[in-house]
Amino acid sequence: MGNKTDLLTVGSDRSPSRAREDYVKAIYQLGGGAPVRAAAVARYLNVSRVSVSKAKRLLEGDGLLEPEPAPAKPLRLSHKGRALAVAMVRRHRLLETFLHRSLDVPLERVHAEAERIEHVISDDLAARIAAFLGRPSSDPHGHPIPYDDATAAGGPLPTLASVAEGARVVVVSLDDRDDEAVGALAAAGVLPGAALRVERNDTAKMRVRCGKRVVSLNRRHAAMVRIAT
Amino acid sequence: MGNKTDLLTVGSDRSPSRAREDYVKAIYQLGGGAPVRAAAVARYLNVSRVSVSKAKRLLEGDGLLEPEPAPAKPLRLSHKGRALAVAMVRRHRLLETFLHRSLDVPLERVHAEAERIEHVISDDLAARIAAFLGRPSSDPHGHPIPYDDATAAGGPLPTLASVAEGARVVVVSLDDRDDEAVGALAAAGVLPGAALRVERNDTAKMRVRCGKRVVSLNRRHAAMVRIAT
DNA sequence: GGTTAGCGTTAGCCATGGGTAACAAGACGG
DNA sequence: CCGTCTTGTTACCCATGGCTAACGCTAACC
C-alpha cells in the first residue's frame, strides 16, 4: 500500500459543516445541555475567542443556538442544536467501537480517526454500523452510546487520581481526548470494567493493582480515568 | 435514532484538502495518467473553468501537478499527484466494497457515501479495511482495486449500449457516478459478472436477456455498463 | 477570410474559518 | 477604591473555494 510518508497531508481541514458540528459538539460536551461560556468553548477547541464569537452568529443563523440578542451571554444550544450534538456523539462512539472491535485500531488512535469520520457519515450509515455491531451500549473508552436523543447525563464520576490508598474501585471510562494517557492506561490494563486496588497515591506516580499486576501510573494519566466503587 | 429530517444538512462541504483531492482524482480519472484539459476537469467536477485555473496554481504549489510555466497547457499530475490519486481510488473502492458487503448499503448509494468518507480516512485505516475484507480485487461496481501504485489502465471497454443484437456479453463494470443508472441496472440484475444476450437494440429502450429474465433497459443506463465478450 | 465556439486567464465579489490588536465591562484581590 | 484578569466584541488581515464578466487566442466551420 502507499507507504510514501502519507501524501494526504495537504490542507488544514475546516469545512463549513465540520466547523459548525465541532462547535455544537463542544458546547454540548462542556455543558451537557446547560449554557456554556464562549471562552470555555474557545479553550476546548483551541481557537480564539474571536472565532467563537463569530461562529456564534453563524450558529444562531442555522438555528443551532438559541438566539441571544443580548451580548456577552453564555451559549445555549437550541433543540435542533442539541439533537445534532447527540447525533455527533452517537456517530463518534459507534465509529470508535467499530474501529476498535472490527478493524483492530489501537485504542489510543480510535478517537482521532472517529473525530474526522463522524462529520461525513449519514444518519443512515450510523444506524447500519450500529446494527452491524449489535447495538453496543458503550464505546471502547466506556462511554455510553446514546440511541435516542435523551441526555442521560448524571454528574461526573470521580477520577482515579482522587482515590484514597487502599480503596478498591472499578474503571468506568477513560477520557478519549488524551491519546497519550489512553495509550499508557491501555498498556497497563486499566480499561473499562477493570477492578483496581490503589496501593499508593502520594507522589507523582501512583501504584495500582490491576488483576495480578501492580502497575505504576502517571498522576496526569490517572486523572483521565473515571471510576466507581 | 435521530429521524428528524437529517439535521446535518448545514454547510456546503468544501474543505481545503477535500477540494485538492477531488481535483487530483478528477485529473487522474479523466486522463489515466495523460495530461488533461482544464475545461474537461471543470465539466467533470461541475465547477467553473476559473476555479480550475486557480486550483491549478495551488496544486502546483503543493507539488501535486507538474509545474507548468507556460499558460494554457493541459494539466499533468506529478508523481506525488498520481500517487495521491491512486490512493484516493483505492480508498474509494475499498469503502464501496465495505459499505455494500458488510453494511448492506444499496449499490446505488454506495458511491456518494464513499465519496465523502474517502477524504478523511488514513492510509492505515484503508489497509485495515482491505484486510478486514480479505483484500478484495474489485469493488461492487466491478472496478479493480489498486493495491500498489501501478496504473494498470488498459483502454476503455465497449458499453452495453454499443452491442449488436444477438450478441452475448459479460458485464464487467457499472459507472458508479450515475446513481440512477446503477439503481435501475442493479434492479434488473445487470451486475458485474452477469452474462447477457442482447435481444433488441434499435430504440431508446433495449431488451436484454439476463439469466432467465428478459429486461428492458434505458439506453442511457446501458451506456453506463462496460462489457466484454 | 471572417465568424463562431471553446479554452485559459485575469479582475473582482462573496462566504467561511482562522488570526491579532484593541477596547469596554465586569469580577476579583488587595 | 484601584489595579488586574477574564470576557465578549469590534475592526482588520489572510487563505481557500466558488462565481460572473470580460478578454485574448486558437481552431474549427462556412
Coordinates of C-alpha atoms (C1' of nucleotides) in Angstrom, one line a residue:
Chain A
M1 CA 0.0 0.0 0.0
G2 CA 1.1 3.6 -0.3
N3 CA 3.9 3.8 2.1
K4 CA 5.2 7.1 1.0
T5 CA 5.0 9.2 4.1
D6 CA 1.3 9.9 3.9
L7 CA 0.7 12.1 0.9
L8 CA -2.6 13.3 2.1
T9 CA -1.1 15.8 4.5
V10 CA -2.0 18.7 2.3
G11 CA -4.6 21.1 3.7
S12 CA -6.0 22.1 7.1
D13 CA -9.5 20.7 7.0
R14 CA -12.0 23.2 8.2
S15 CA -15.1 22.6 6.1
P16 CA -18.1 24.7 6.9
S17 CA -20.2 21.9 8.2
R18 CA -17.3 20.4 10.1
A19 CA -16.6 23.6 12.0
R20 CA -20.3 24.0 12.9
E21 CA -20.5 20.5 14.1
D22 CA -17.4 20.9 16.2
Y23 CA -18.8 24.0 17.9
V24 CA -22.1 22.4 18.6
K25 CA -20.5 19.2 20.0
A26 CA -18.1 21.2 22.1
I27 CA -20.9 23.3 23.6
Y28 CA -22.8 20.1 24.3
Q29 CA -19.9 18.2 25.9
L30 CA -18.9 21.2 28.0
G31 CA -22.3 22.0 29.3
G32 CA -24.3 18.8 28.9
G33 CA -27.3 20.9 27.9
A34 CA -26.5 23.8 30.2
P35 CA -25.4 27.2 28.8
V36 CA -21.6 27.5 28.3
R37 CA -19.2 30.4 28.3
A38 CA -17.7 31.3 24.9
A39 CA -14.3 31.4 26.3
A40 CA -14.6 27.8 27.6
V41 CA -15.5 26.7 24.1
A42 CA -12.5 28.6 22.7
R43 CA -10.2 26.8 25.0
Y44 CA -11.8 23.4 24.4
L45 CA -11.4 23.7 20.6
N46 CA -8.1 25.5 20.6
V47 CA -9.4 28.5 18.7
S48 CA -9.5 32.2 19.7
R49 CA -12.4 33.8 21.5
V50 CA -13.0 35.8 18.4
S51 CA -13.6 32.8 16.3
V52 CA -16.2 31.6 18.8
S53 CA -17.8 35.0 18.8
K54 CA -18.2 34.9 15.1
A55 CA -19.3 31.3 15.0
K56 CA -22.0 32.2 17.4
R57 CA -23.7 34.4 14.9
L58 CA -23.5 31.7 12.2
L59 CA -24.8 29.0 14.5
E60 CA -27.7 31.2 15.5
G61 CA -28.4 31.7 11.8
D62 CA -28.5 28.0 11.4
G63 CA -30.9 27.7 14.3
L64 CA -28.4 25.5 16.2
L65 CA -28.0 28.1 19.0
E66 CA -30.8 29.7 20.9
P67 CA -31.0 33.3 19.5
E68 CA -29.5 35.7 22.1
P69 CA -29.9 39.4 21.3
A70 CA -28.1 40.5 24.4
P71 CA -24.3 40.3 24.0
A72 CA -21.9 38.7 26.4
K73 CA -24.3 35.9 27.3
P74 CA -23.5 32.2 27.5
L75 CA -24.1 30.0 24.6
R76 CA -27.3 27.9 24.7
L77 CA -28.0 25.1 22.2
S78 CA -31.4 25.1 20.6
H79 CA -33.4 21.9 20.4
K80 CA -32.0 21.3 16.9
G81 CA -28.5 22.0 18.1
R82 CA -28.8 19.6 21.0
A83 CA -30.2 16.9 18.6
L84 CA -27.3 17.5 16.3
A85 CA -24.8 17.3 19.2
V86 CA -26.3 14.0 20.3
A87 CA -26.2 12.6 16.8
M88 CA -22.5 13.6 16.6
V89 CA -21.8 11.9 19.9
R90 CA -23.6 8.8 18.7
R91 CA -21.7 8.6 15.5
H92 CA -18.4 9.2 17.2
R93 CA -18.9 6.4 19.7
L94 CA -20.3 4.0 17.2
L95 CA -17.3 4.7 14.9
E96 CA -14.9 4.2 17.8
T97 CA -16.5 0.9 18.7
F98 CA -16.3 -0.3 15.1
L99 CA -12.7 0.8 14.6
H100 CA -11.6 -0.9 17.7
R101 CA -13.7 -4.1 17.5
S102 CA -13.7 -4.8 13.8
L103 CA -10.6 -3.2 12.5
D104 CA -8.3 -3.6 15.5
V105 CA -7.3 0.0 15.5
P106 CA -5.4 0.6 18.8
L107 CA -7.5 2.2 21.5
E108 CA -5.4 5.4 21.6
R109 CA -5.8 6.1 17.9
V110 CA -9.5 5.4 17.7
H111 CA -10.6 8.8 18.8
A112 CA -8.7 10.9 16.3
E113 CA -9.9 8.7 13.4
A114 CA -13.5 8.8 14.5
E115 CA -13.3 12.6 15.0
R116 CA -12.8 13.0 11.3
I117 CA -15.2 10.4 10.0
E118 CA -18.1 11.4 12.2
H119 CA -18.6 14.5 10.1
V120 CA -19.1 12.8 6.8
I121 CA -21.3 9.8 7.6
S122 CA -25.1 9.9 7.2
D123 CA -27.6 9.0 10.0
D124 CA -28.5 6.0 7.9
L125 CA -24.9 4.8 7.8
A126 CA -24.6 5.3 11.6
A127 CA -27.7 3.1 12.0
R128 CA -26.2 0.4 9.8
I129 CA -23.0 0.5 11.8
A130 CA -25.0 0.2 15.0
A131 CA -26.9 -2.8 13.6
F132 CA -23.6 -4.4 12.3
L133 CA -22.1 -4.1 15.8
G134 CA -25.3 -5.4 17.5
R135 CA -26.2 -2.0 19.0
P136 CA -23.4 -1.9 21.6
S137 CA -24.3 0.0 24.7
S138 CA -20.9 1.7 25.2
D139 CA -17.8 2.6 23.2
P140 CA -14.3 1.1 23.9
H141 CA -13.5 4.0 26.3
G142 CA -16.5 3.1 28.4
H143 CA -18.8 6.0 27.3
P144 CA -22.5 5.1 26.7
I145 CA -23.8 5.3 23.2
P146 CA -27.0 7.4 23.0
Y147 CA -29.5 5.8 20.7
D148 CA -32.2 8.3 21.3
D149 CA -31.9 12.0 22.0
A150 CA -32.2 11.5 25.7
T151 CA -29.4 13.2 27.5
A152 CA -28.9 10.7 30.4
A153 CA -26.2 12.9 31.9
G154 CA -25.6 12.3 35.6
G155 CA -22.9 14.2 37.4
P156 CA -19.3 13.4 36.5
L157 CA -17.7 10.5 38.3
P158 CA -14.6 10.8 40.5
T159 CA -11.2 10.1 38.9
L160 CA -8.7 7.5 39.7
A161 CA -6.3 10.2 40.8
S162 CA -8.6 11.2 43.6
V163 CA -8.9 7.8 45.2
A164 CA -7.6 7.1 48.7
E165 CA -4.9 4.5 49.2
G166 CA -6.3 1.1 49.9
A167 CA -9.6 1.6 48.1
R168 CA -11.0 -0.8 45.6
V169 CA -12.6 0.7 42.5
V170 CA -13.9 -0.3 39.1
V171 CA -12.9 1.6 36.0
V172 CA -15.8 3.1 34.2
S173 CA -14.3 5.2 31.4
L174 CA -11.2 6.8 30.0
D175 CA -11.0 10.3 28.6
D176 CA -10.6 9.6 24.9
R177 CA -9.4 13.1 24.1
D178 CA -6.0 12.3 25.7
D179 CA -4.3 9.9 23.3
E180 CA -1.2 9.6 25.4
A181 CA -3.0 8.8 28.6
V182 CA -5.2 6.3 26.8
G183 CA -2.2 4.5 25.3
A184 CA -0.5 4.3 28.7
L185 CA -3.6 3.2 30.5
A186 CA -4.4 0.5 27.9
A187 CA -0.9 -0.8 28.1
A188 CA -1.2 -1.0 31.9
G189 CA -4.5 -2.9 31.6
V190 CA -6.5 0.0 33.1
L191 CA -9.6 -0.4 30.9
P192 CA -13.3 0.0 31.4
G193 CA -14.6 -2.8 33.6
A194 CA -11.2 -3.5 35.2
A195 CA -11.2 -3.9 39.0
L196 CA -8.4 -1.9 40.7
R197 CA -6.9 -1.5 44.1
V198 CA -5.0 1.6 44.9
E199 CA -1.7 0.7 46.6
R200 CA -0.1 4.0 46.8
N201 CA -1.2 7.5 46.0
D202 CA 1.0 10.2 47.4
T203 CA 3.5 11.1 44.8
A204 CA 3.5 12.0 41.0
K205 CA 3.4 8.3 40.3
M206 CA 0.7 6.2 41.9
R207 CA 0.7 2.4 42.3
V208 CA -2.3 0.4 41.4
R209 CA -3.0 -3.3 41.5
C210 CA -4.8 -4.4 38.4
G211 CA -5.7 -8.1 38.4
K212 CA -2.5 -9.8 39.1
R213 CA -0.3 -6.9 38.0
V214 CA 0.8 -4.0 40.1
V215 CA 1.3 -1.0 37.8
S216 CA 2.7 2.4 38.2
L217 CA 0.6 5.2 36.8
N218 CA 1.4 8.8 36.0
R219 CA -0.9 11.0 38.0
R220 CA -2.0 13.0 35.0
H221 CA -3.0 9.8 33.3
A222 CA -4.9 8.6 36.4
A223 CA -6.9 11.8 36.2
M224 CA -8.2 10.7 32.9
V225 CA -9.8 7.6 34.5
R226 CA -13.4 7.8 35.8
I227 CA -14.2 5.2 38.4
A228 CA -17.0 3.8 40.5
T229 CA -16.8 1.8 43.8
Chain B
M1 CA -32.2 7.1 16.1
G2 CA -32.4 10.7 15.1
N3 CA -35.2 10.6 12.5
K4 CA -35.6 14.3 12.3
T5 CA -35.1 15.1 8.6
D6 CA -31.3 14.9 8.8
L7 CA -30.1 17.8 10.8
L8 CA -26.7 17.7 9.4
T9 CA -27.6 19.5 6.2
V10 CA -25.9 22.6 7.2
G11 CA -22.9 23.7 5.1
S12 CA -21.6 23.1 1.7
D13 CA -18.5 21.0 2.4
R14 CA -15.5 22.2 0.6
S15 CA -12.6 21.7 2.9
P16 CA -9.1 22.6 1.6
S17 CA -7.8 19.1 1.4
R18 CA -11.1 17.8 0.0
A19 CA -11.1 20.1 -2.9
R20 CA -7.5 19.3 -3.7
E21 CA -8.1 15.6 -3.6
D22 CA -11.1 16.0 -5.8
Y23 CA -9.1 17.8 -8.4
V24 CA -6.3 15.3 -8.4
K25 CA -8.7 12.4 -8.6
A26 CA -10.6 14.0 -11.4
I27 CA -7.5 14.6 -13.5
Y28 CA -6.4 11.1 -12.9
Q29 CA -9.7 9.6 -13.8
L30 CA -10.1 11.7 -16.9
G31 CA -6.6 11.1 -18.2
G32 CA -5.4 7.9 -16.6
G33 CA -2.0 9.5 -16.3
A34 CA -2.1 11.5 -19.5
P35 CA -2.4 15.3 -19.5
V36 CA -6.0 16.6 -19.2
R37 CA -7.6 19.8 -20.4
A38 CA -8.7 22.2 -17.6
A39 CA -12.1 22.6 -19.2
A40 CA -12.7 18.8 -19.0
V41 CA -11.9 18.9 -15.3
A42 CA -14.3 21.8 -14.8
R43 CA -17.2 19.9 -16.5
Y44 CA -16.3 16.7 -14.6
L45 CA -16.4 18.4 -11.2
N46 CA -19.2 20.8 -12.1
V47 CA -17.2 23.9 -11.3
S48 CA -16.3 26.8 -13.5
R49 CA -13.1 26.9 -15.6
V50 CA -12.0 29.8 -13.4
S51 CA -12.0 27.6 -10.3
V52 CA -9.9 25.0 -12.1
S53 CA -7.5 27.7 -13.2
K54 CA -7.0 28.9 -9.7
A55 CA -6.8 25.4 -8.3
K56 CA -4.0 24.7 -10.8
R57 CA -1.7 27.2 -9.1
L58 CA -2.5 25.8 -5.7
L59 CA -2.0 22.2 -6.8
E60 CA 1.3 23.2 -8.4
G61 CA 2.3 24.8 -5.1
D62 CA 1.5 21.5 -3.3
G63 CA 3.6 19.6 -5.8
L64 CA 0.6 17.6 -7.0
L65 CA 0.8 18.9 -10.5
E66 CA 3.8 19.1 -12.7
P67 CA 4.9 22.8 -12.7
E68 CA 3.9 24.4 -16.0
P69 CA 5.2 27.9 -16.6
A70 CA 3.5 28.2 -20.0
P71 CA -0.1 29.1 -19.7
A72 CA -3.0 27.3 -21.5
K73 CA -1.3 24.0 -21.2
P74 CA -3.0 20.8 -20.2
L75 CA -2.8 19.6 -16.6
R76 CA -0.2 16.9 -15.8
L77 CA -0.1 15.1 -12.4
S78 CA 3.3 14.9 -10.8
H79 CA 4.5 11.6 -9.3
K80 CA 3.1 12.7 -6.0
G81 CA -0.2 13.7 -7.5
R82 CA -0.6 10.4 -9.3
A83 CA 0.2 8.5 -6.1
L84 CA -2.4 10.6 -4.2
A85 CA -4.9 9.9 -6.9
V86 CA -4.3 6.2 -6.8
A87 CA -4.6 6.3 -3.0
M88 CA -8.0 8.0 -3.4
V89 CA -9.2 5.5 -5.8
R90 CA -8.1 2.7 -3.6
R91 CA -9.8 4.2 -0.6
H92 CA -13.0 4.8 -2.6
R93 CA -13.3 1.3 -3.9
L94 CA -12.4 -0.3 -0.6
L95 CA -15.1 1.8 1.1
E96 CA -17.6 0.9 -1.5
T97 CA -16.9 -2.7 -1.0
F98 CA -17.2 -2.4 2.7
L99 CA -20.4 -0.4 2.6
H100 CA -22.0 -2.8 0.3
R101 CA -20.7 -6.1 1.6
S102 CA -20.7 -5.5 5.3
L103 CA -23.2 -2.8 5.9
D104 CA -25.7 -3.7 3.2
V105 CA -25.8 -0.2 1.8
P106 CA -27.7 -0.4 -1.5
L107 CA -25.4 -0.4 -4.5
E108 CA -26.7 2.9 -5.9
R109 CA -26.0 4.7 -2.6
V110 CA -22.5 3.3 -2.0
H111 CA -20.7 5.8 -4.3
A112 CA -21.9 9.0 -2.7
E113 CA -21.2 7.8 0.8
A114 CA -17.7 6.6 -0.1
E115 CA -17.1 9.9 -1.9
R116 CA -17.3 11.7 1.4
I117 CA -15.5 9.3 3.6
E118 CA -12.6 8.7 1.3
H119 CA -11.2 12.1 2.2
V120 CA -11.0 11.6 5.9
I121 CA -9.6 8.1 6.4
S122 CA -5.9 7.4 6.8
D123 CA -3.8 5.1 4.7
D124 CA -3.5 2.9 7.7
L125 CA -7.3 2.6 8.1
A126 CA -7.7 1.8 4.4
A127 CA -5.2 -1.0 4.8
R128 CA -7.2 -2.3 7.8
I129 CA -10.4 -2.2 5.8
A130 CA -8.7 -4.1 3.0
A131 CA -7.5 -6.8 5.5
F132 CA -11.0 -6.9 7.0
L133 CA -12.5 -7.6 3.6
G134 CA -9.8 -10.1 2.6
R135 CA -8.2 -7.8 0.1
P136 CA -11.0 -7.9 -2.5
S137 CA -9.8 -7.5 -6.1
S138 CA -12.7 -5.4 -7.2
D139 CA -15.4 -3.1 -5.9
P140 CA -19.2 -3.9 -6.2
H141 CA -19.4 -1.9 -9.4
G142 CA -16.7 -4.1 -10.9
H143 CA -13.8 -1.8 -10.8
P144 CA -10.4 -3.2 -9.8
I145 CA -8.9 -2.1 -6.5
P146 CA -5.3 -0.9 -6.9
Y147 CA -3.2 -2.1 -4.1
D148 CA 0.1 -0.7 -5.4
D149 CA 0.6 2.5 -7.3
A150 CA 0.7 0.7 -10.7
T151 CA -1.8 2.2 -13.1
A152 CA -2.9 -0.9 -15.0
A153 CA -5.1 1.1 -17.2
G154 CA -5.9 -0.6 -20.5
G155 CA -8.2 1.1 -22.9
P156 CA -11.9 1.7 -22.0
L157 CA -14.1 -1.3 -22.7
P158 CA -17.2 -1.0 -25.0
T159 CA -20.5 -0.3 -23.4
L160 CA -23.6 -2.3 -23.5
A161 CA -25.4 0.3 -25.5
S162 CA -23.0 -0.3 -28.4
V163 CA -23.6 -4.0 -28.7
A164 CA -25.2 -5.5 -31.8
E165 CA -28.4 -7.5 -31.5
G166 CA -27.9 -11.2 -30.8
A167 CA -24.5 -10.8 -29.2
R168 CA -23.6 -12.5 -25.9
V169 CA -21.6 -10.4 -23.5
V170 CA -20.5 -10.4 -19.9
V171 CA -20.9 -7.3 -17.6
V172 CA -17.6 -6.0 -16.4
S173 CA -18.5 -2.8 -14.6
L174 CA -21.0 -0.1 -14.0
D175 CA -20.3 3.6 -13.9
D176 CA -20.8 4.3 -10.2
R177 CA -21.1 8.1 -10.8
D178 CA -24.6 7.7 -12.1
D179 CA -26.8 6.7 -9.1
E180 CA -29.9 6.4 -11.1
A181 CA -28.5 4.1 -13.7
V182 CA -26.8 1.9 -11.1
G183 CA -30.1 1.6 -9.2
A184 CA -32.0 0.6 -12.4
L185 CA -29.3 -1.8 -13.5
A186 CA -29.0 -3.5 -10.2
A187 CA -32.8 -3.9 -10.1
A188 CA -32.6 -5.6 -13.5
G189 CA -29.9 -7.9 -12.4
V190 CA -27.3 -6.3 -14.7
L191 CA -24.4 -6.6 -12.3
P192 CA -20.6 -7.3 -12.8
G193 CA -20.2 -10.9 -13.8
A194 CA -23.7 -11.3 -15.3
A195 CA -23.9 -13.0 -18.7
L196 CA -26.2 -11.1 -21.1
R197 CA -27.7 -11.7 -24.5
V198 CA -28.8 -8.6 -26.4
E199 CA -32.3 -9.3 -27.8
R200 CA -33.1 -5.9 -29.3
N201 CA -31.1 -2.8 -29.6
D202 CA -32.7 -0.3 -32.0
T203 CA -34.8 2.0 -30.0
A204 CA -34.5 4.2 -26.9
K205 CA -35.1 1.0 -24.8
M206 CA -33.1 -2.1 -25.5
R207 CA -34.1 -5.6 -24.5
V208 CA -31.6 -7.9 -22.8
R209 CA -31.8 -11.4 -21.6
C210 CA -30.1 -11.7 -18.2
G211 CA -30.2 -15.2 -16.9
K212 CA -33.8 -16.3 -17.1
R213 CA -35.2 -12.8 -17.2
V214 CA -35.6 -10.6 -20.2
V215 CA -35.3 -7.0 -19.1
S216 CA -35.9 -3.7 -20.8
L217 CA -33.1 -1.2 -20.4
N218 CA -33.0 2.5 -20.9
R219 CA -30.3 3.3 -23.5
R220 CA -28.7 5.9 -21.3
H221 CA -28.4 3.4 -18.5
A222 CA -27.0 0.8 -20.9
A223 CA -24.3 3.3 -21.8
M224 CA -23.1 3.1 -18.2
V225 CA -22.3 -0.6 -18.5
R226 CA -18.9 -1.7 -19.6
I227 CA -18.8 -5.2 -21.1
A228 CA -16.5 -7.9 -22.5
T229 CA -17.3 -10.8 -24.8
Chain C
dG1 C1' -11.0 35.3 -44.8
dG2 C1' -14.5 36.0 -41.4
dT3 C1' -17.4 34.2 -37.9
dT4 C1' -18.1 31.4 -34.1
dA5 C1' -17.1 28.2 -30.4
dG6 C1' -14.2 26.7 -26.9
dC7 C1' -10.3 27.5 -23.7
dG8 C1' -7.4 29.6 -20.2
dT9 C1' -6.7 33.8 -17.6
dT10 C1' -7.4 37.9 -15.1
dA11 C1' -10.0 41.0 -12.3
dG12 C1' -13.3 41.5 -8.9
dC13 C1' -17.1 39.7 -5.4
dC14 C1' -18.9 36.7 -1.8
dA15 C1' -18.8 33.3 2.2
dT16 C1' -16.3 30.7 5.6
dG17 C1' -12.8 29.8 9.0
dG18 C1' -9.0 31.5 11.5
dG19 C1' -5.9 35.0 13.4
dT20 C1' -4.2 39.9 16.0
dA21 C1' -4.9 44.2 18.2
dA22 C1' -7.6 46.8 20.9
dC23 C1' -11.4 48.1 23.9
dA24 C1' -15.2 48.3 27.2
dA25 C1' -17.2 46.0 31.0
dG26 C1' -17.5 43.0 34.8
dA27 C1' -15.2 40.1 38.6
dC28 C1' -11.6 39.7 42.0
dG29 C1' -7.9 40.7 45.0
dG30 C1' -5.6 43.6 47.7
Chain D
dC1 C1' -11.2 52.1 45.8
dC2 C1' -7.8 50.7 42.5
dG3 C1' -5.3 47.7 39.8
dT4 C1' -5.5 43.2 37.3
dC5 C1' -7.7 39.4 34.9
dT6 C1' -11.1 37.5 32.1
dT7 C1' -14.6 38.1 28.6
dG8 C1' -17.0 39.2 24.6
dT9 C1' -16.8 42.3 20.7
dT10 C1' -15.4 45.1 17.0
dA11 C1' -12.3 46.3 13.2
dC12 C1' -9.0 44.4 10.1
dC13 C1' -6.0 40.8 7.6
dC14 C1' -5.1 36.3 5.3
dA15 C1' -6.2 31.9 2.7
dT16 C1' -9.5 28.8 0.4
dG17 C1' -13.2 27.7 -2.7
dG18 C1' -16.6 29.3 -5.9
dC19 C1' -18.8 32.6 -9.0
dT20 C1' -19.6 36.1 -13.1
dA21 C1' -17.8 39.3 -16.5
dA22 C1' -14.6 40.1 -19.8
dC23 C1' -10.6 39.4 -22.8
dG24 C1' -7.2 37.3 -25.9
dC25 C1' -6.3 33.1 -28.5
dT26 C1' -6.8 29.2 -31.3
dA27 C1' -9.3 26.3 -34.1
dA28 C1' -12.7 24.9 -36.4
dC29 C1' -16.6 25.9 -40.0
dC30 C1' -18.8 28.3 -43.7

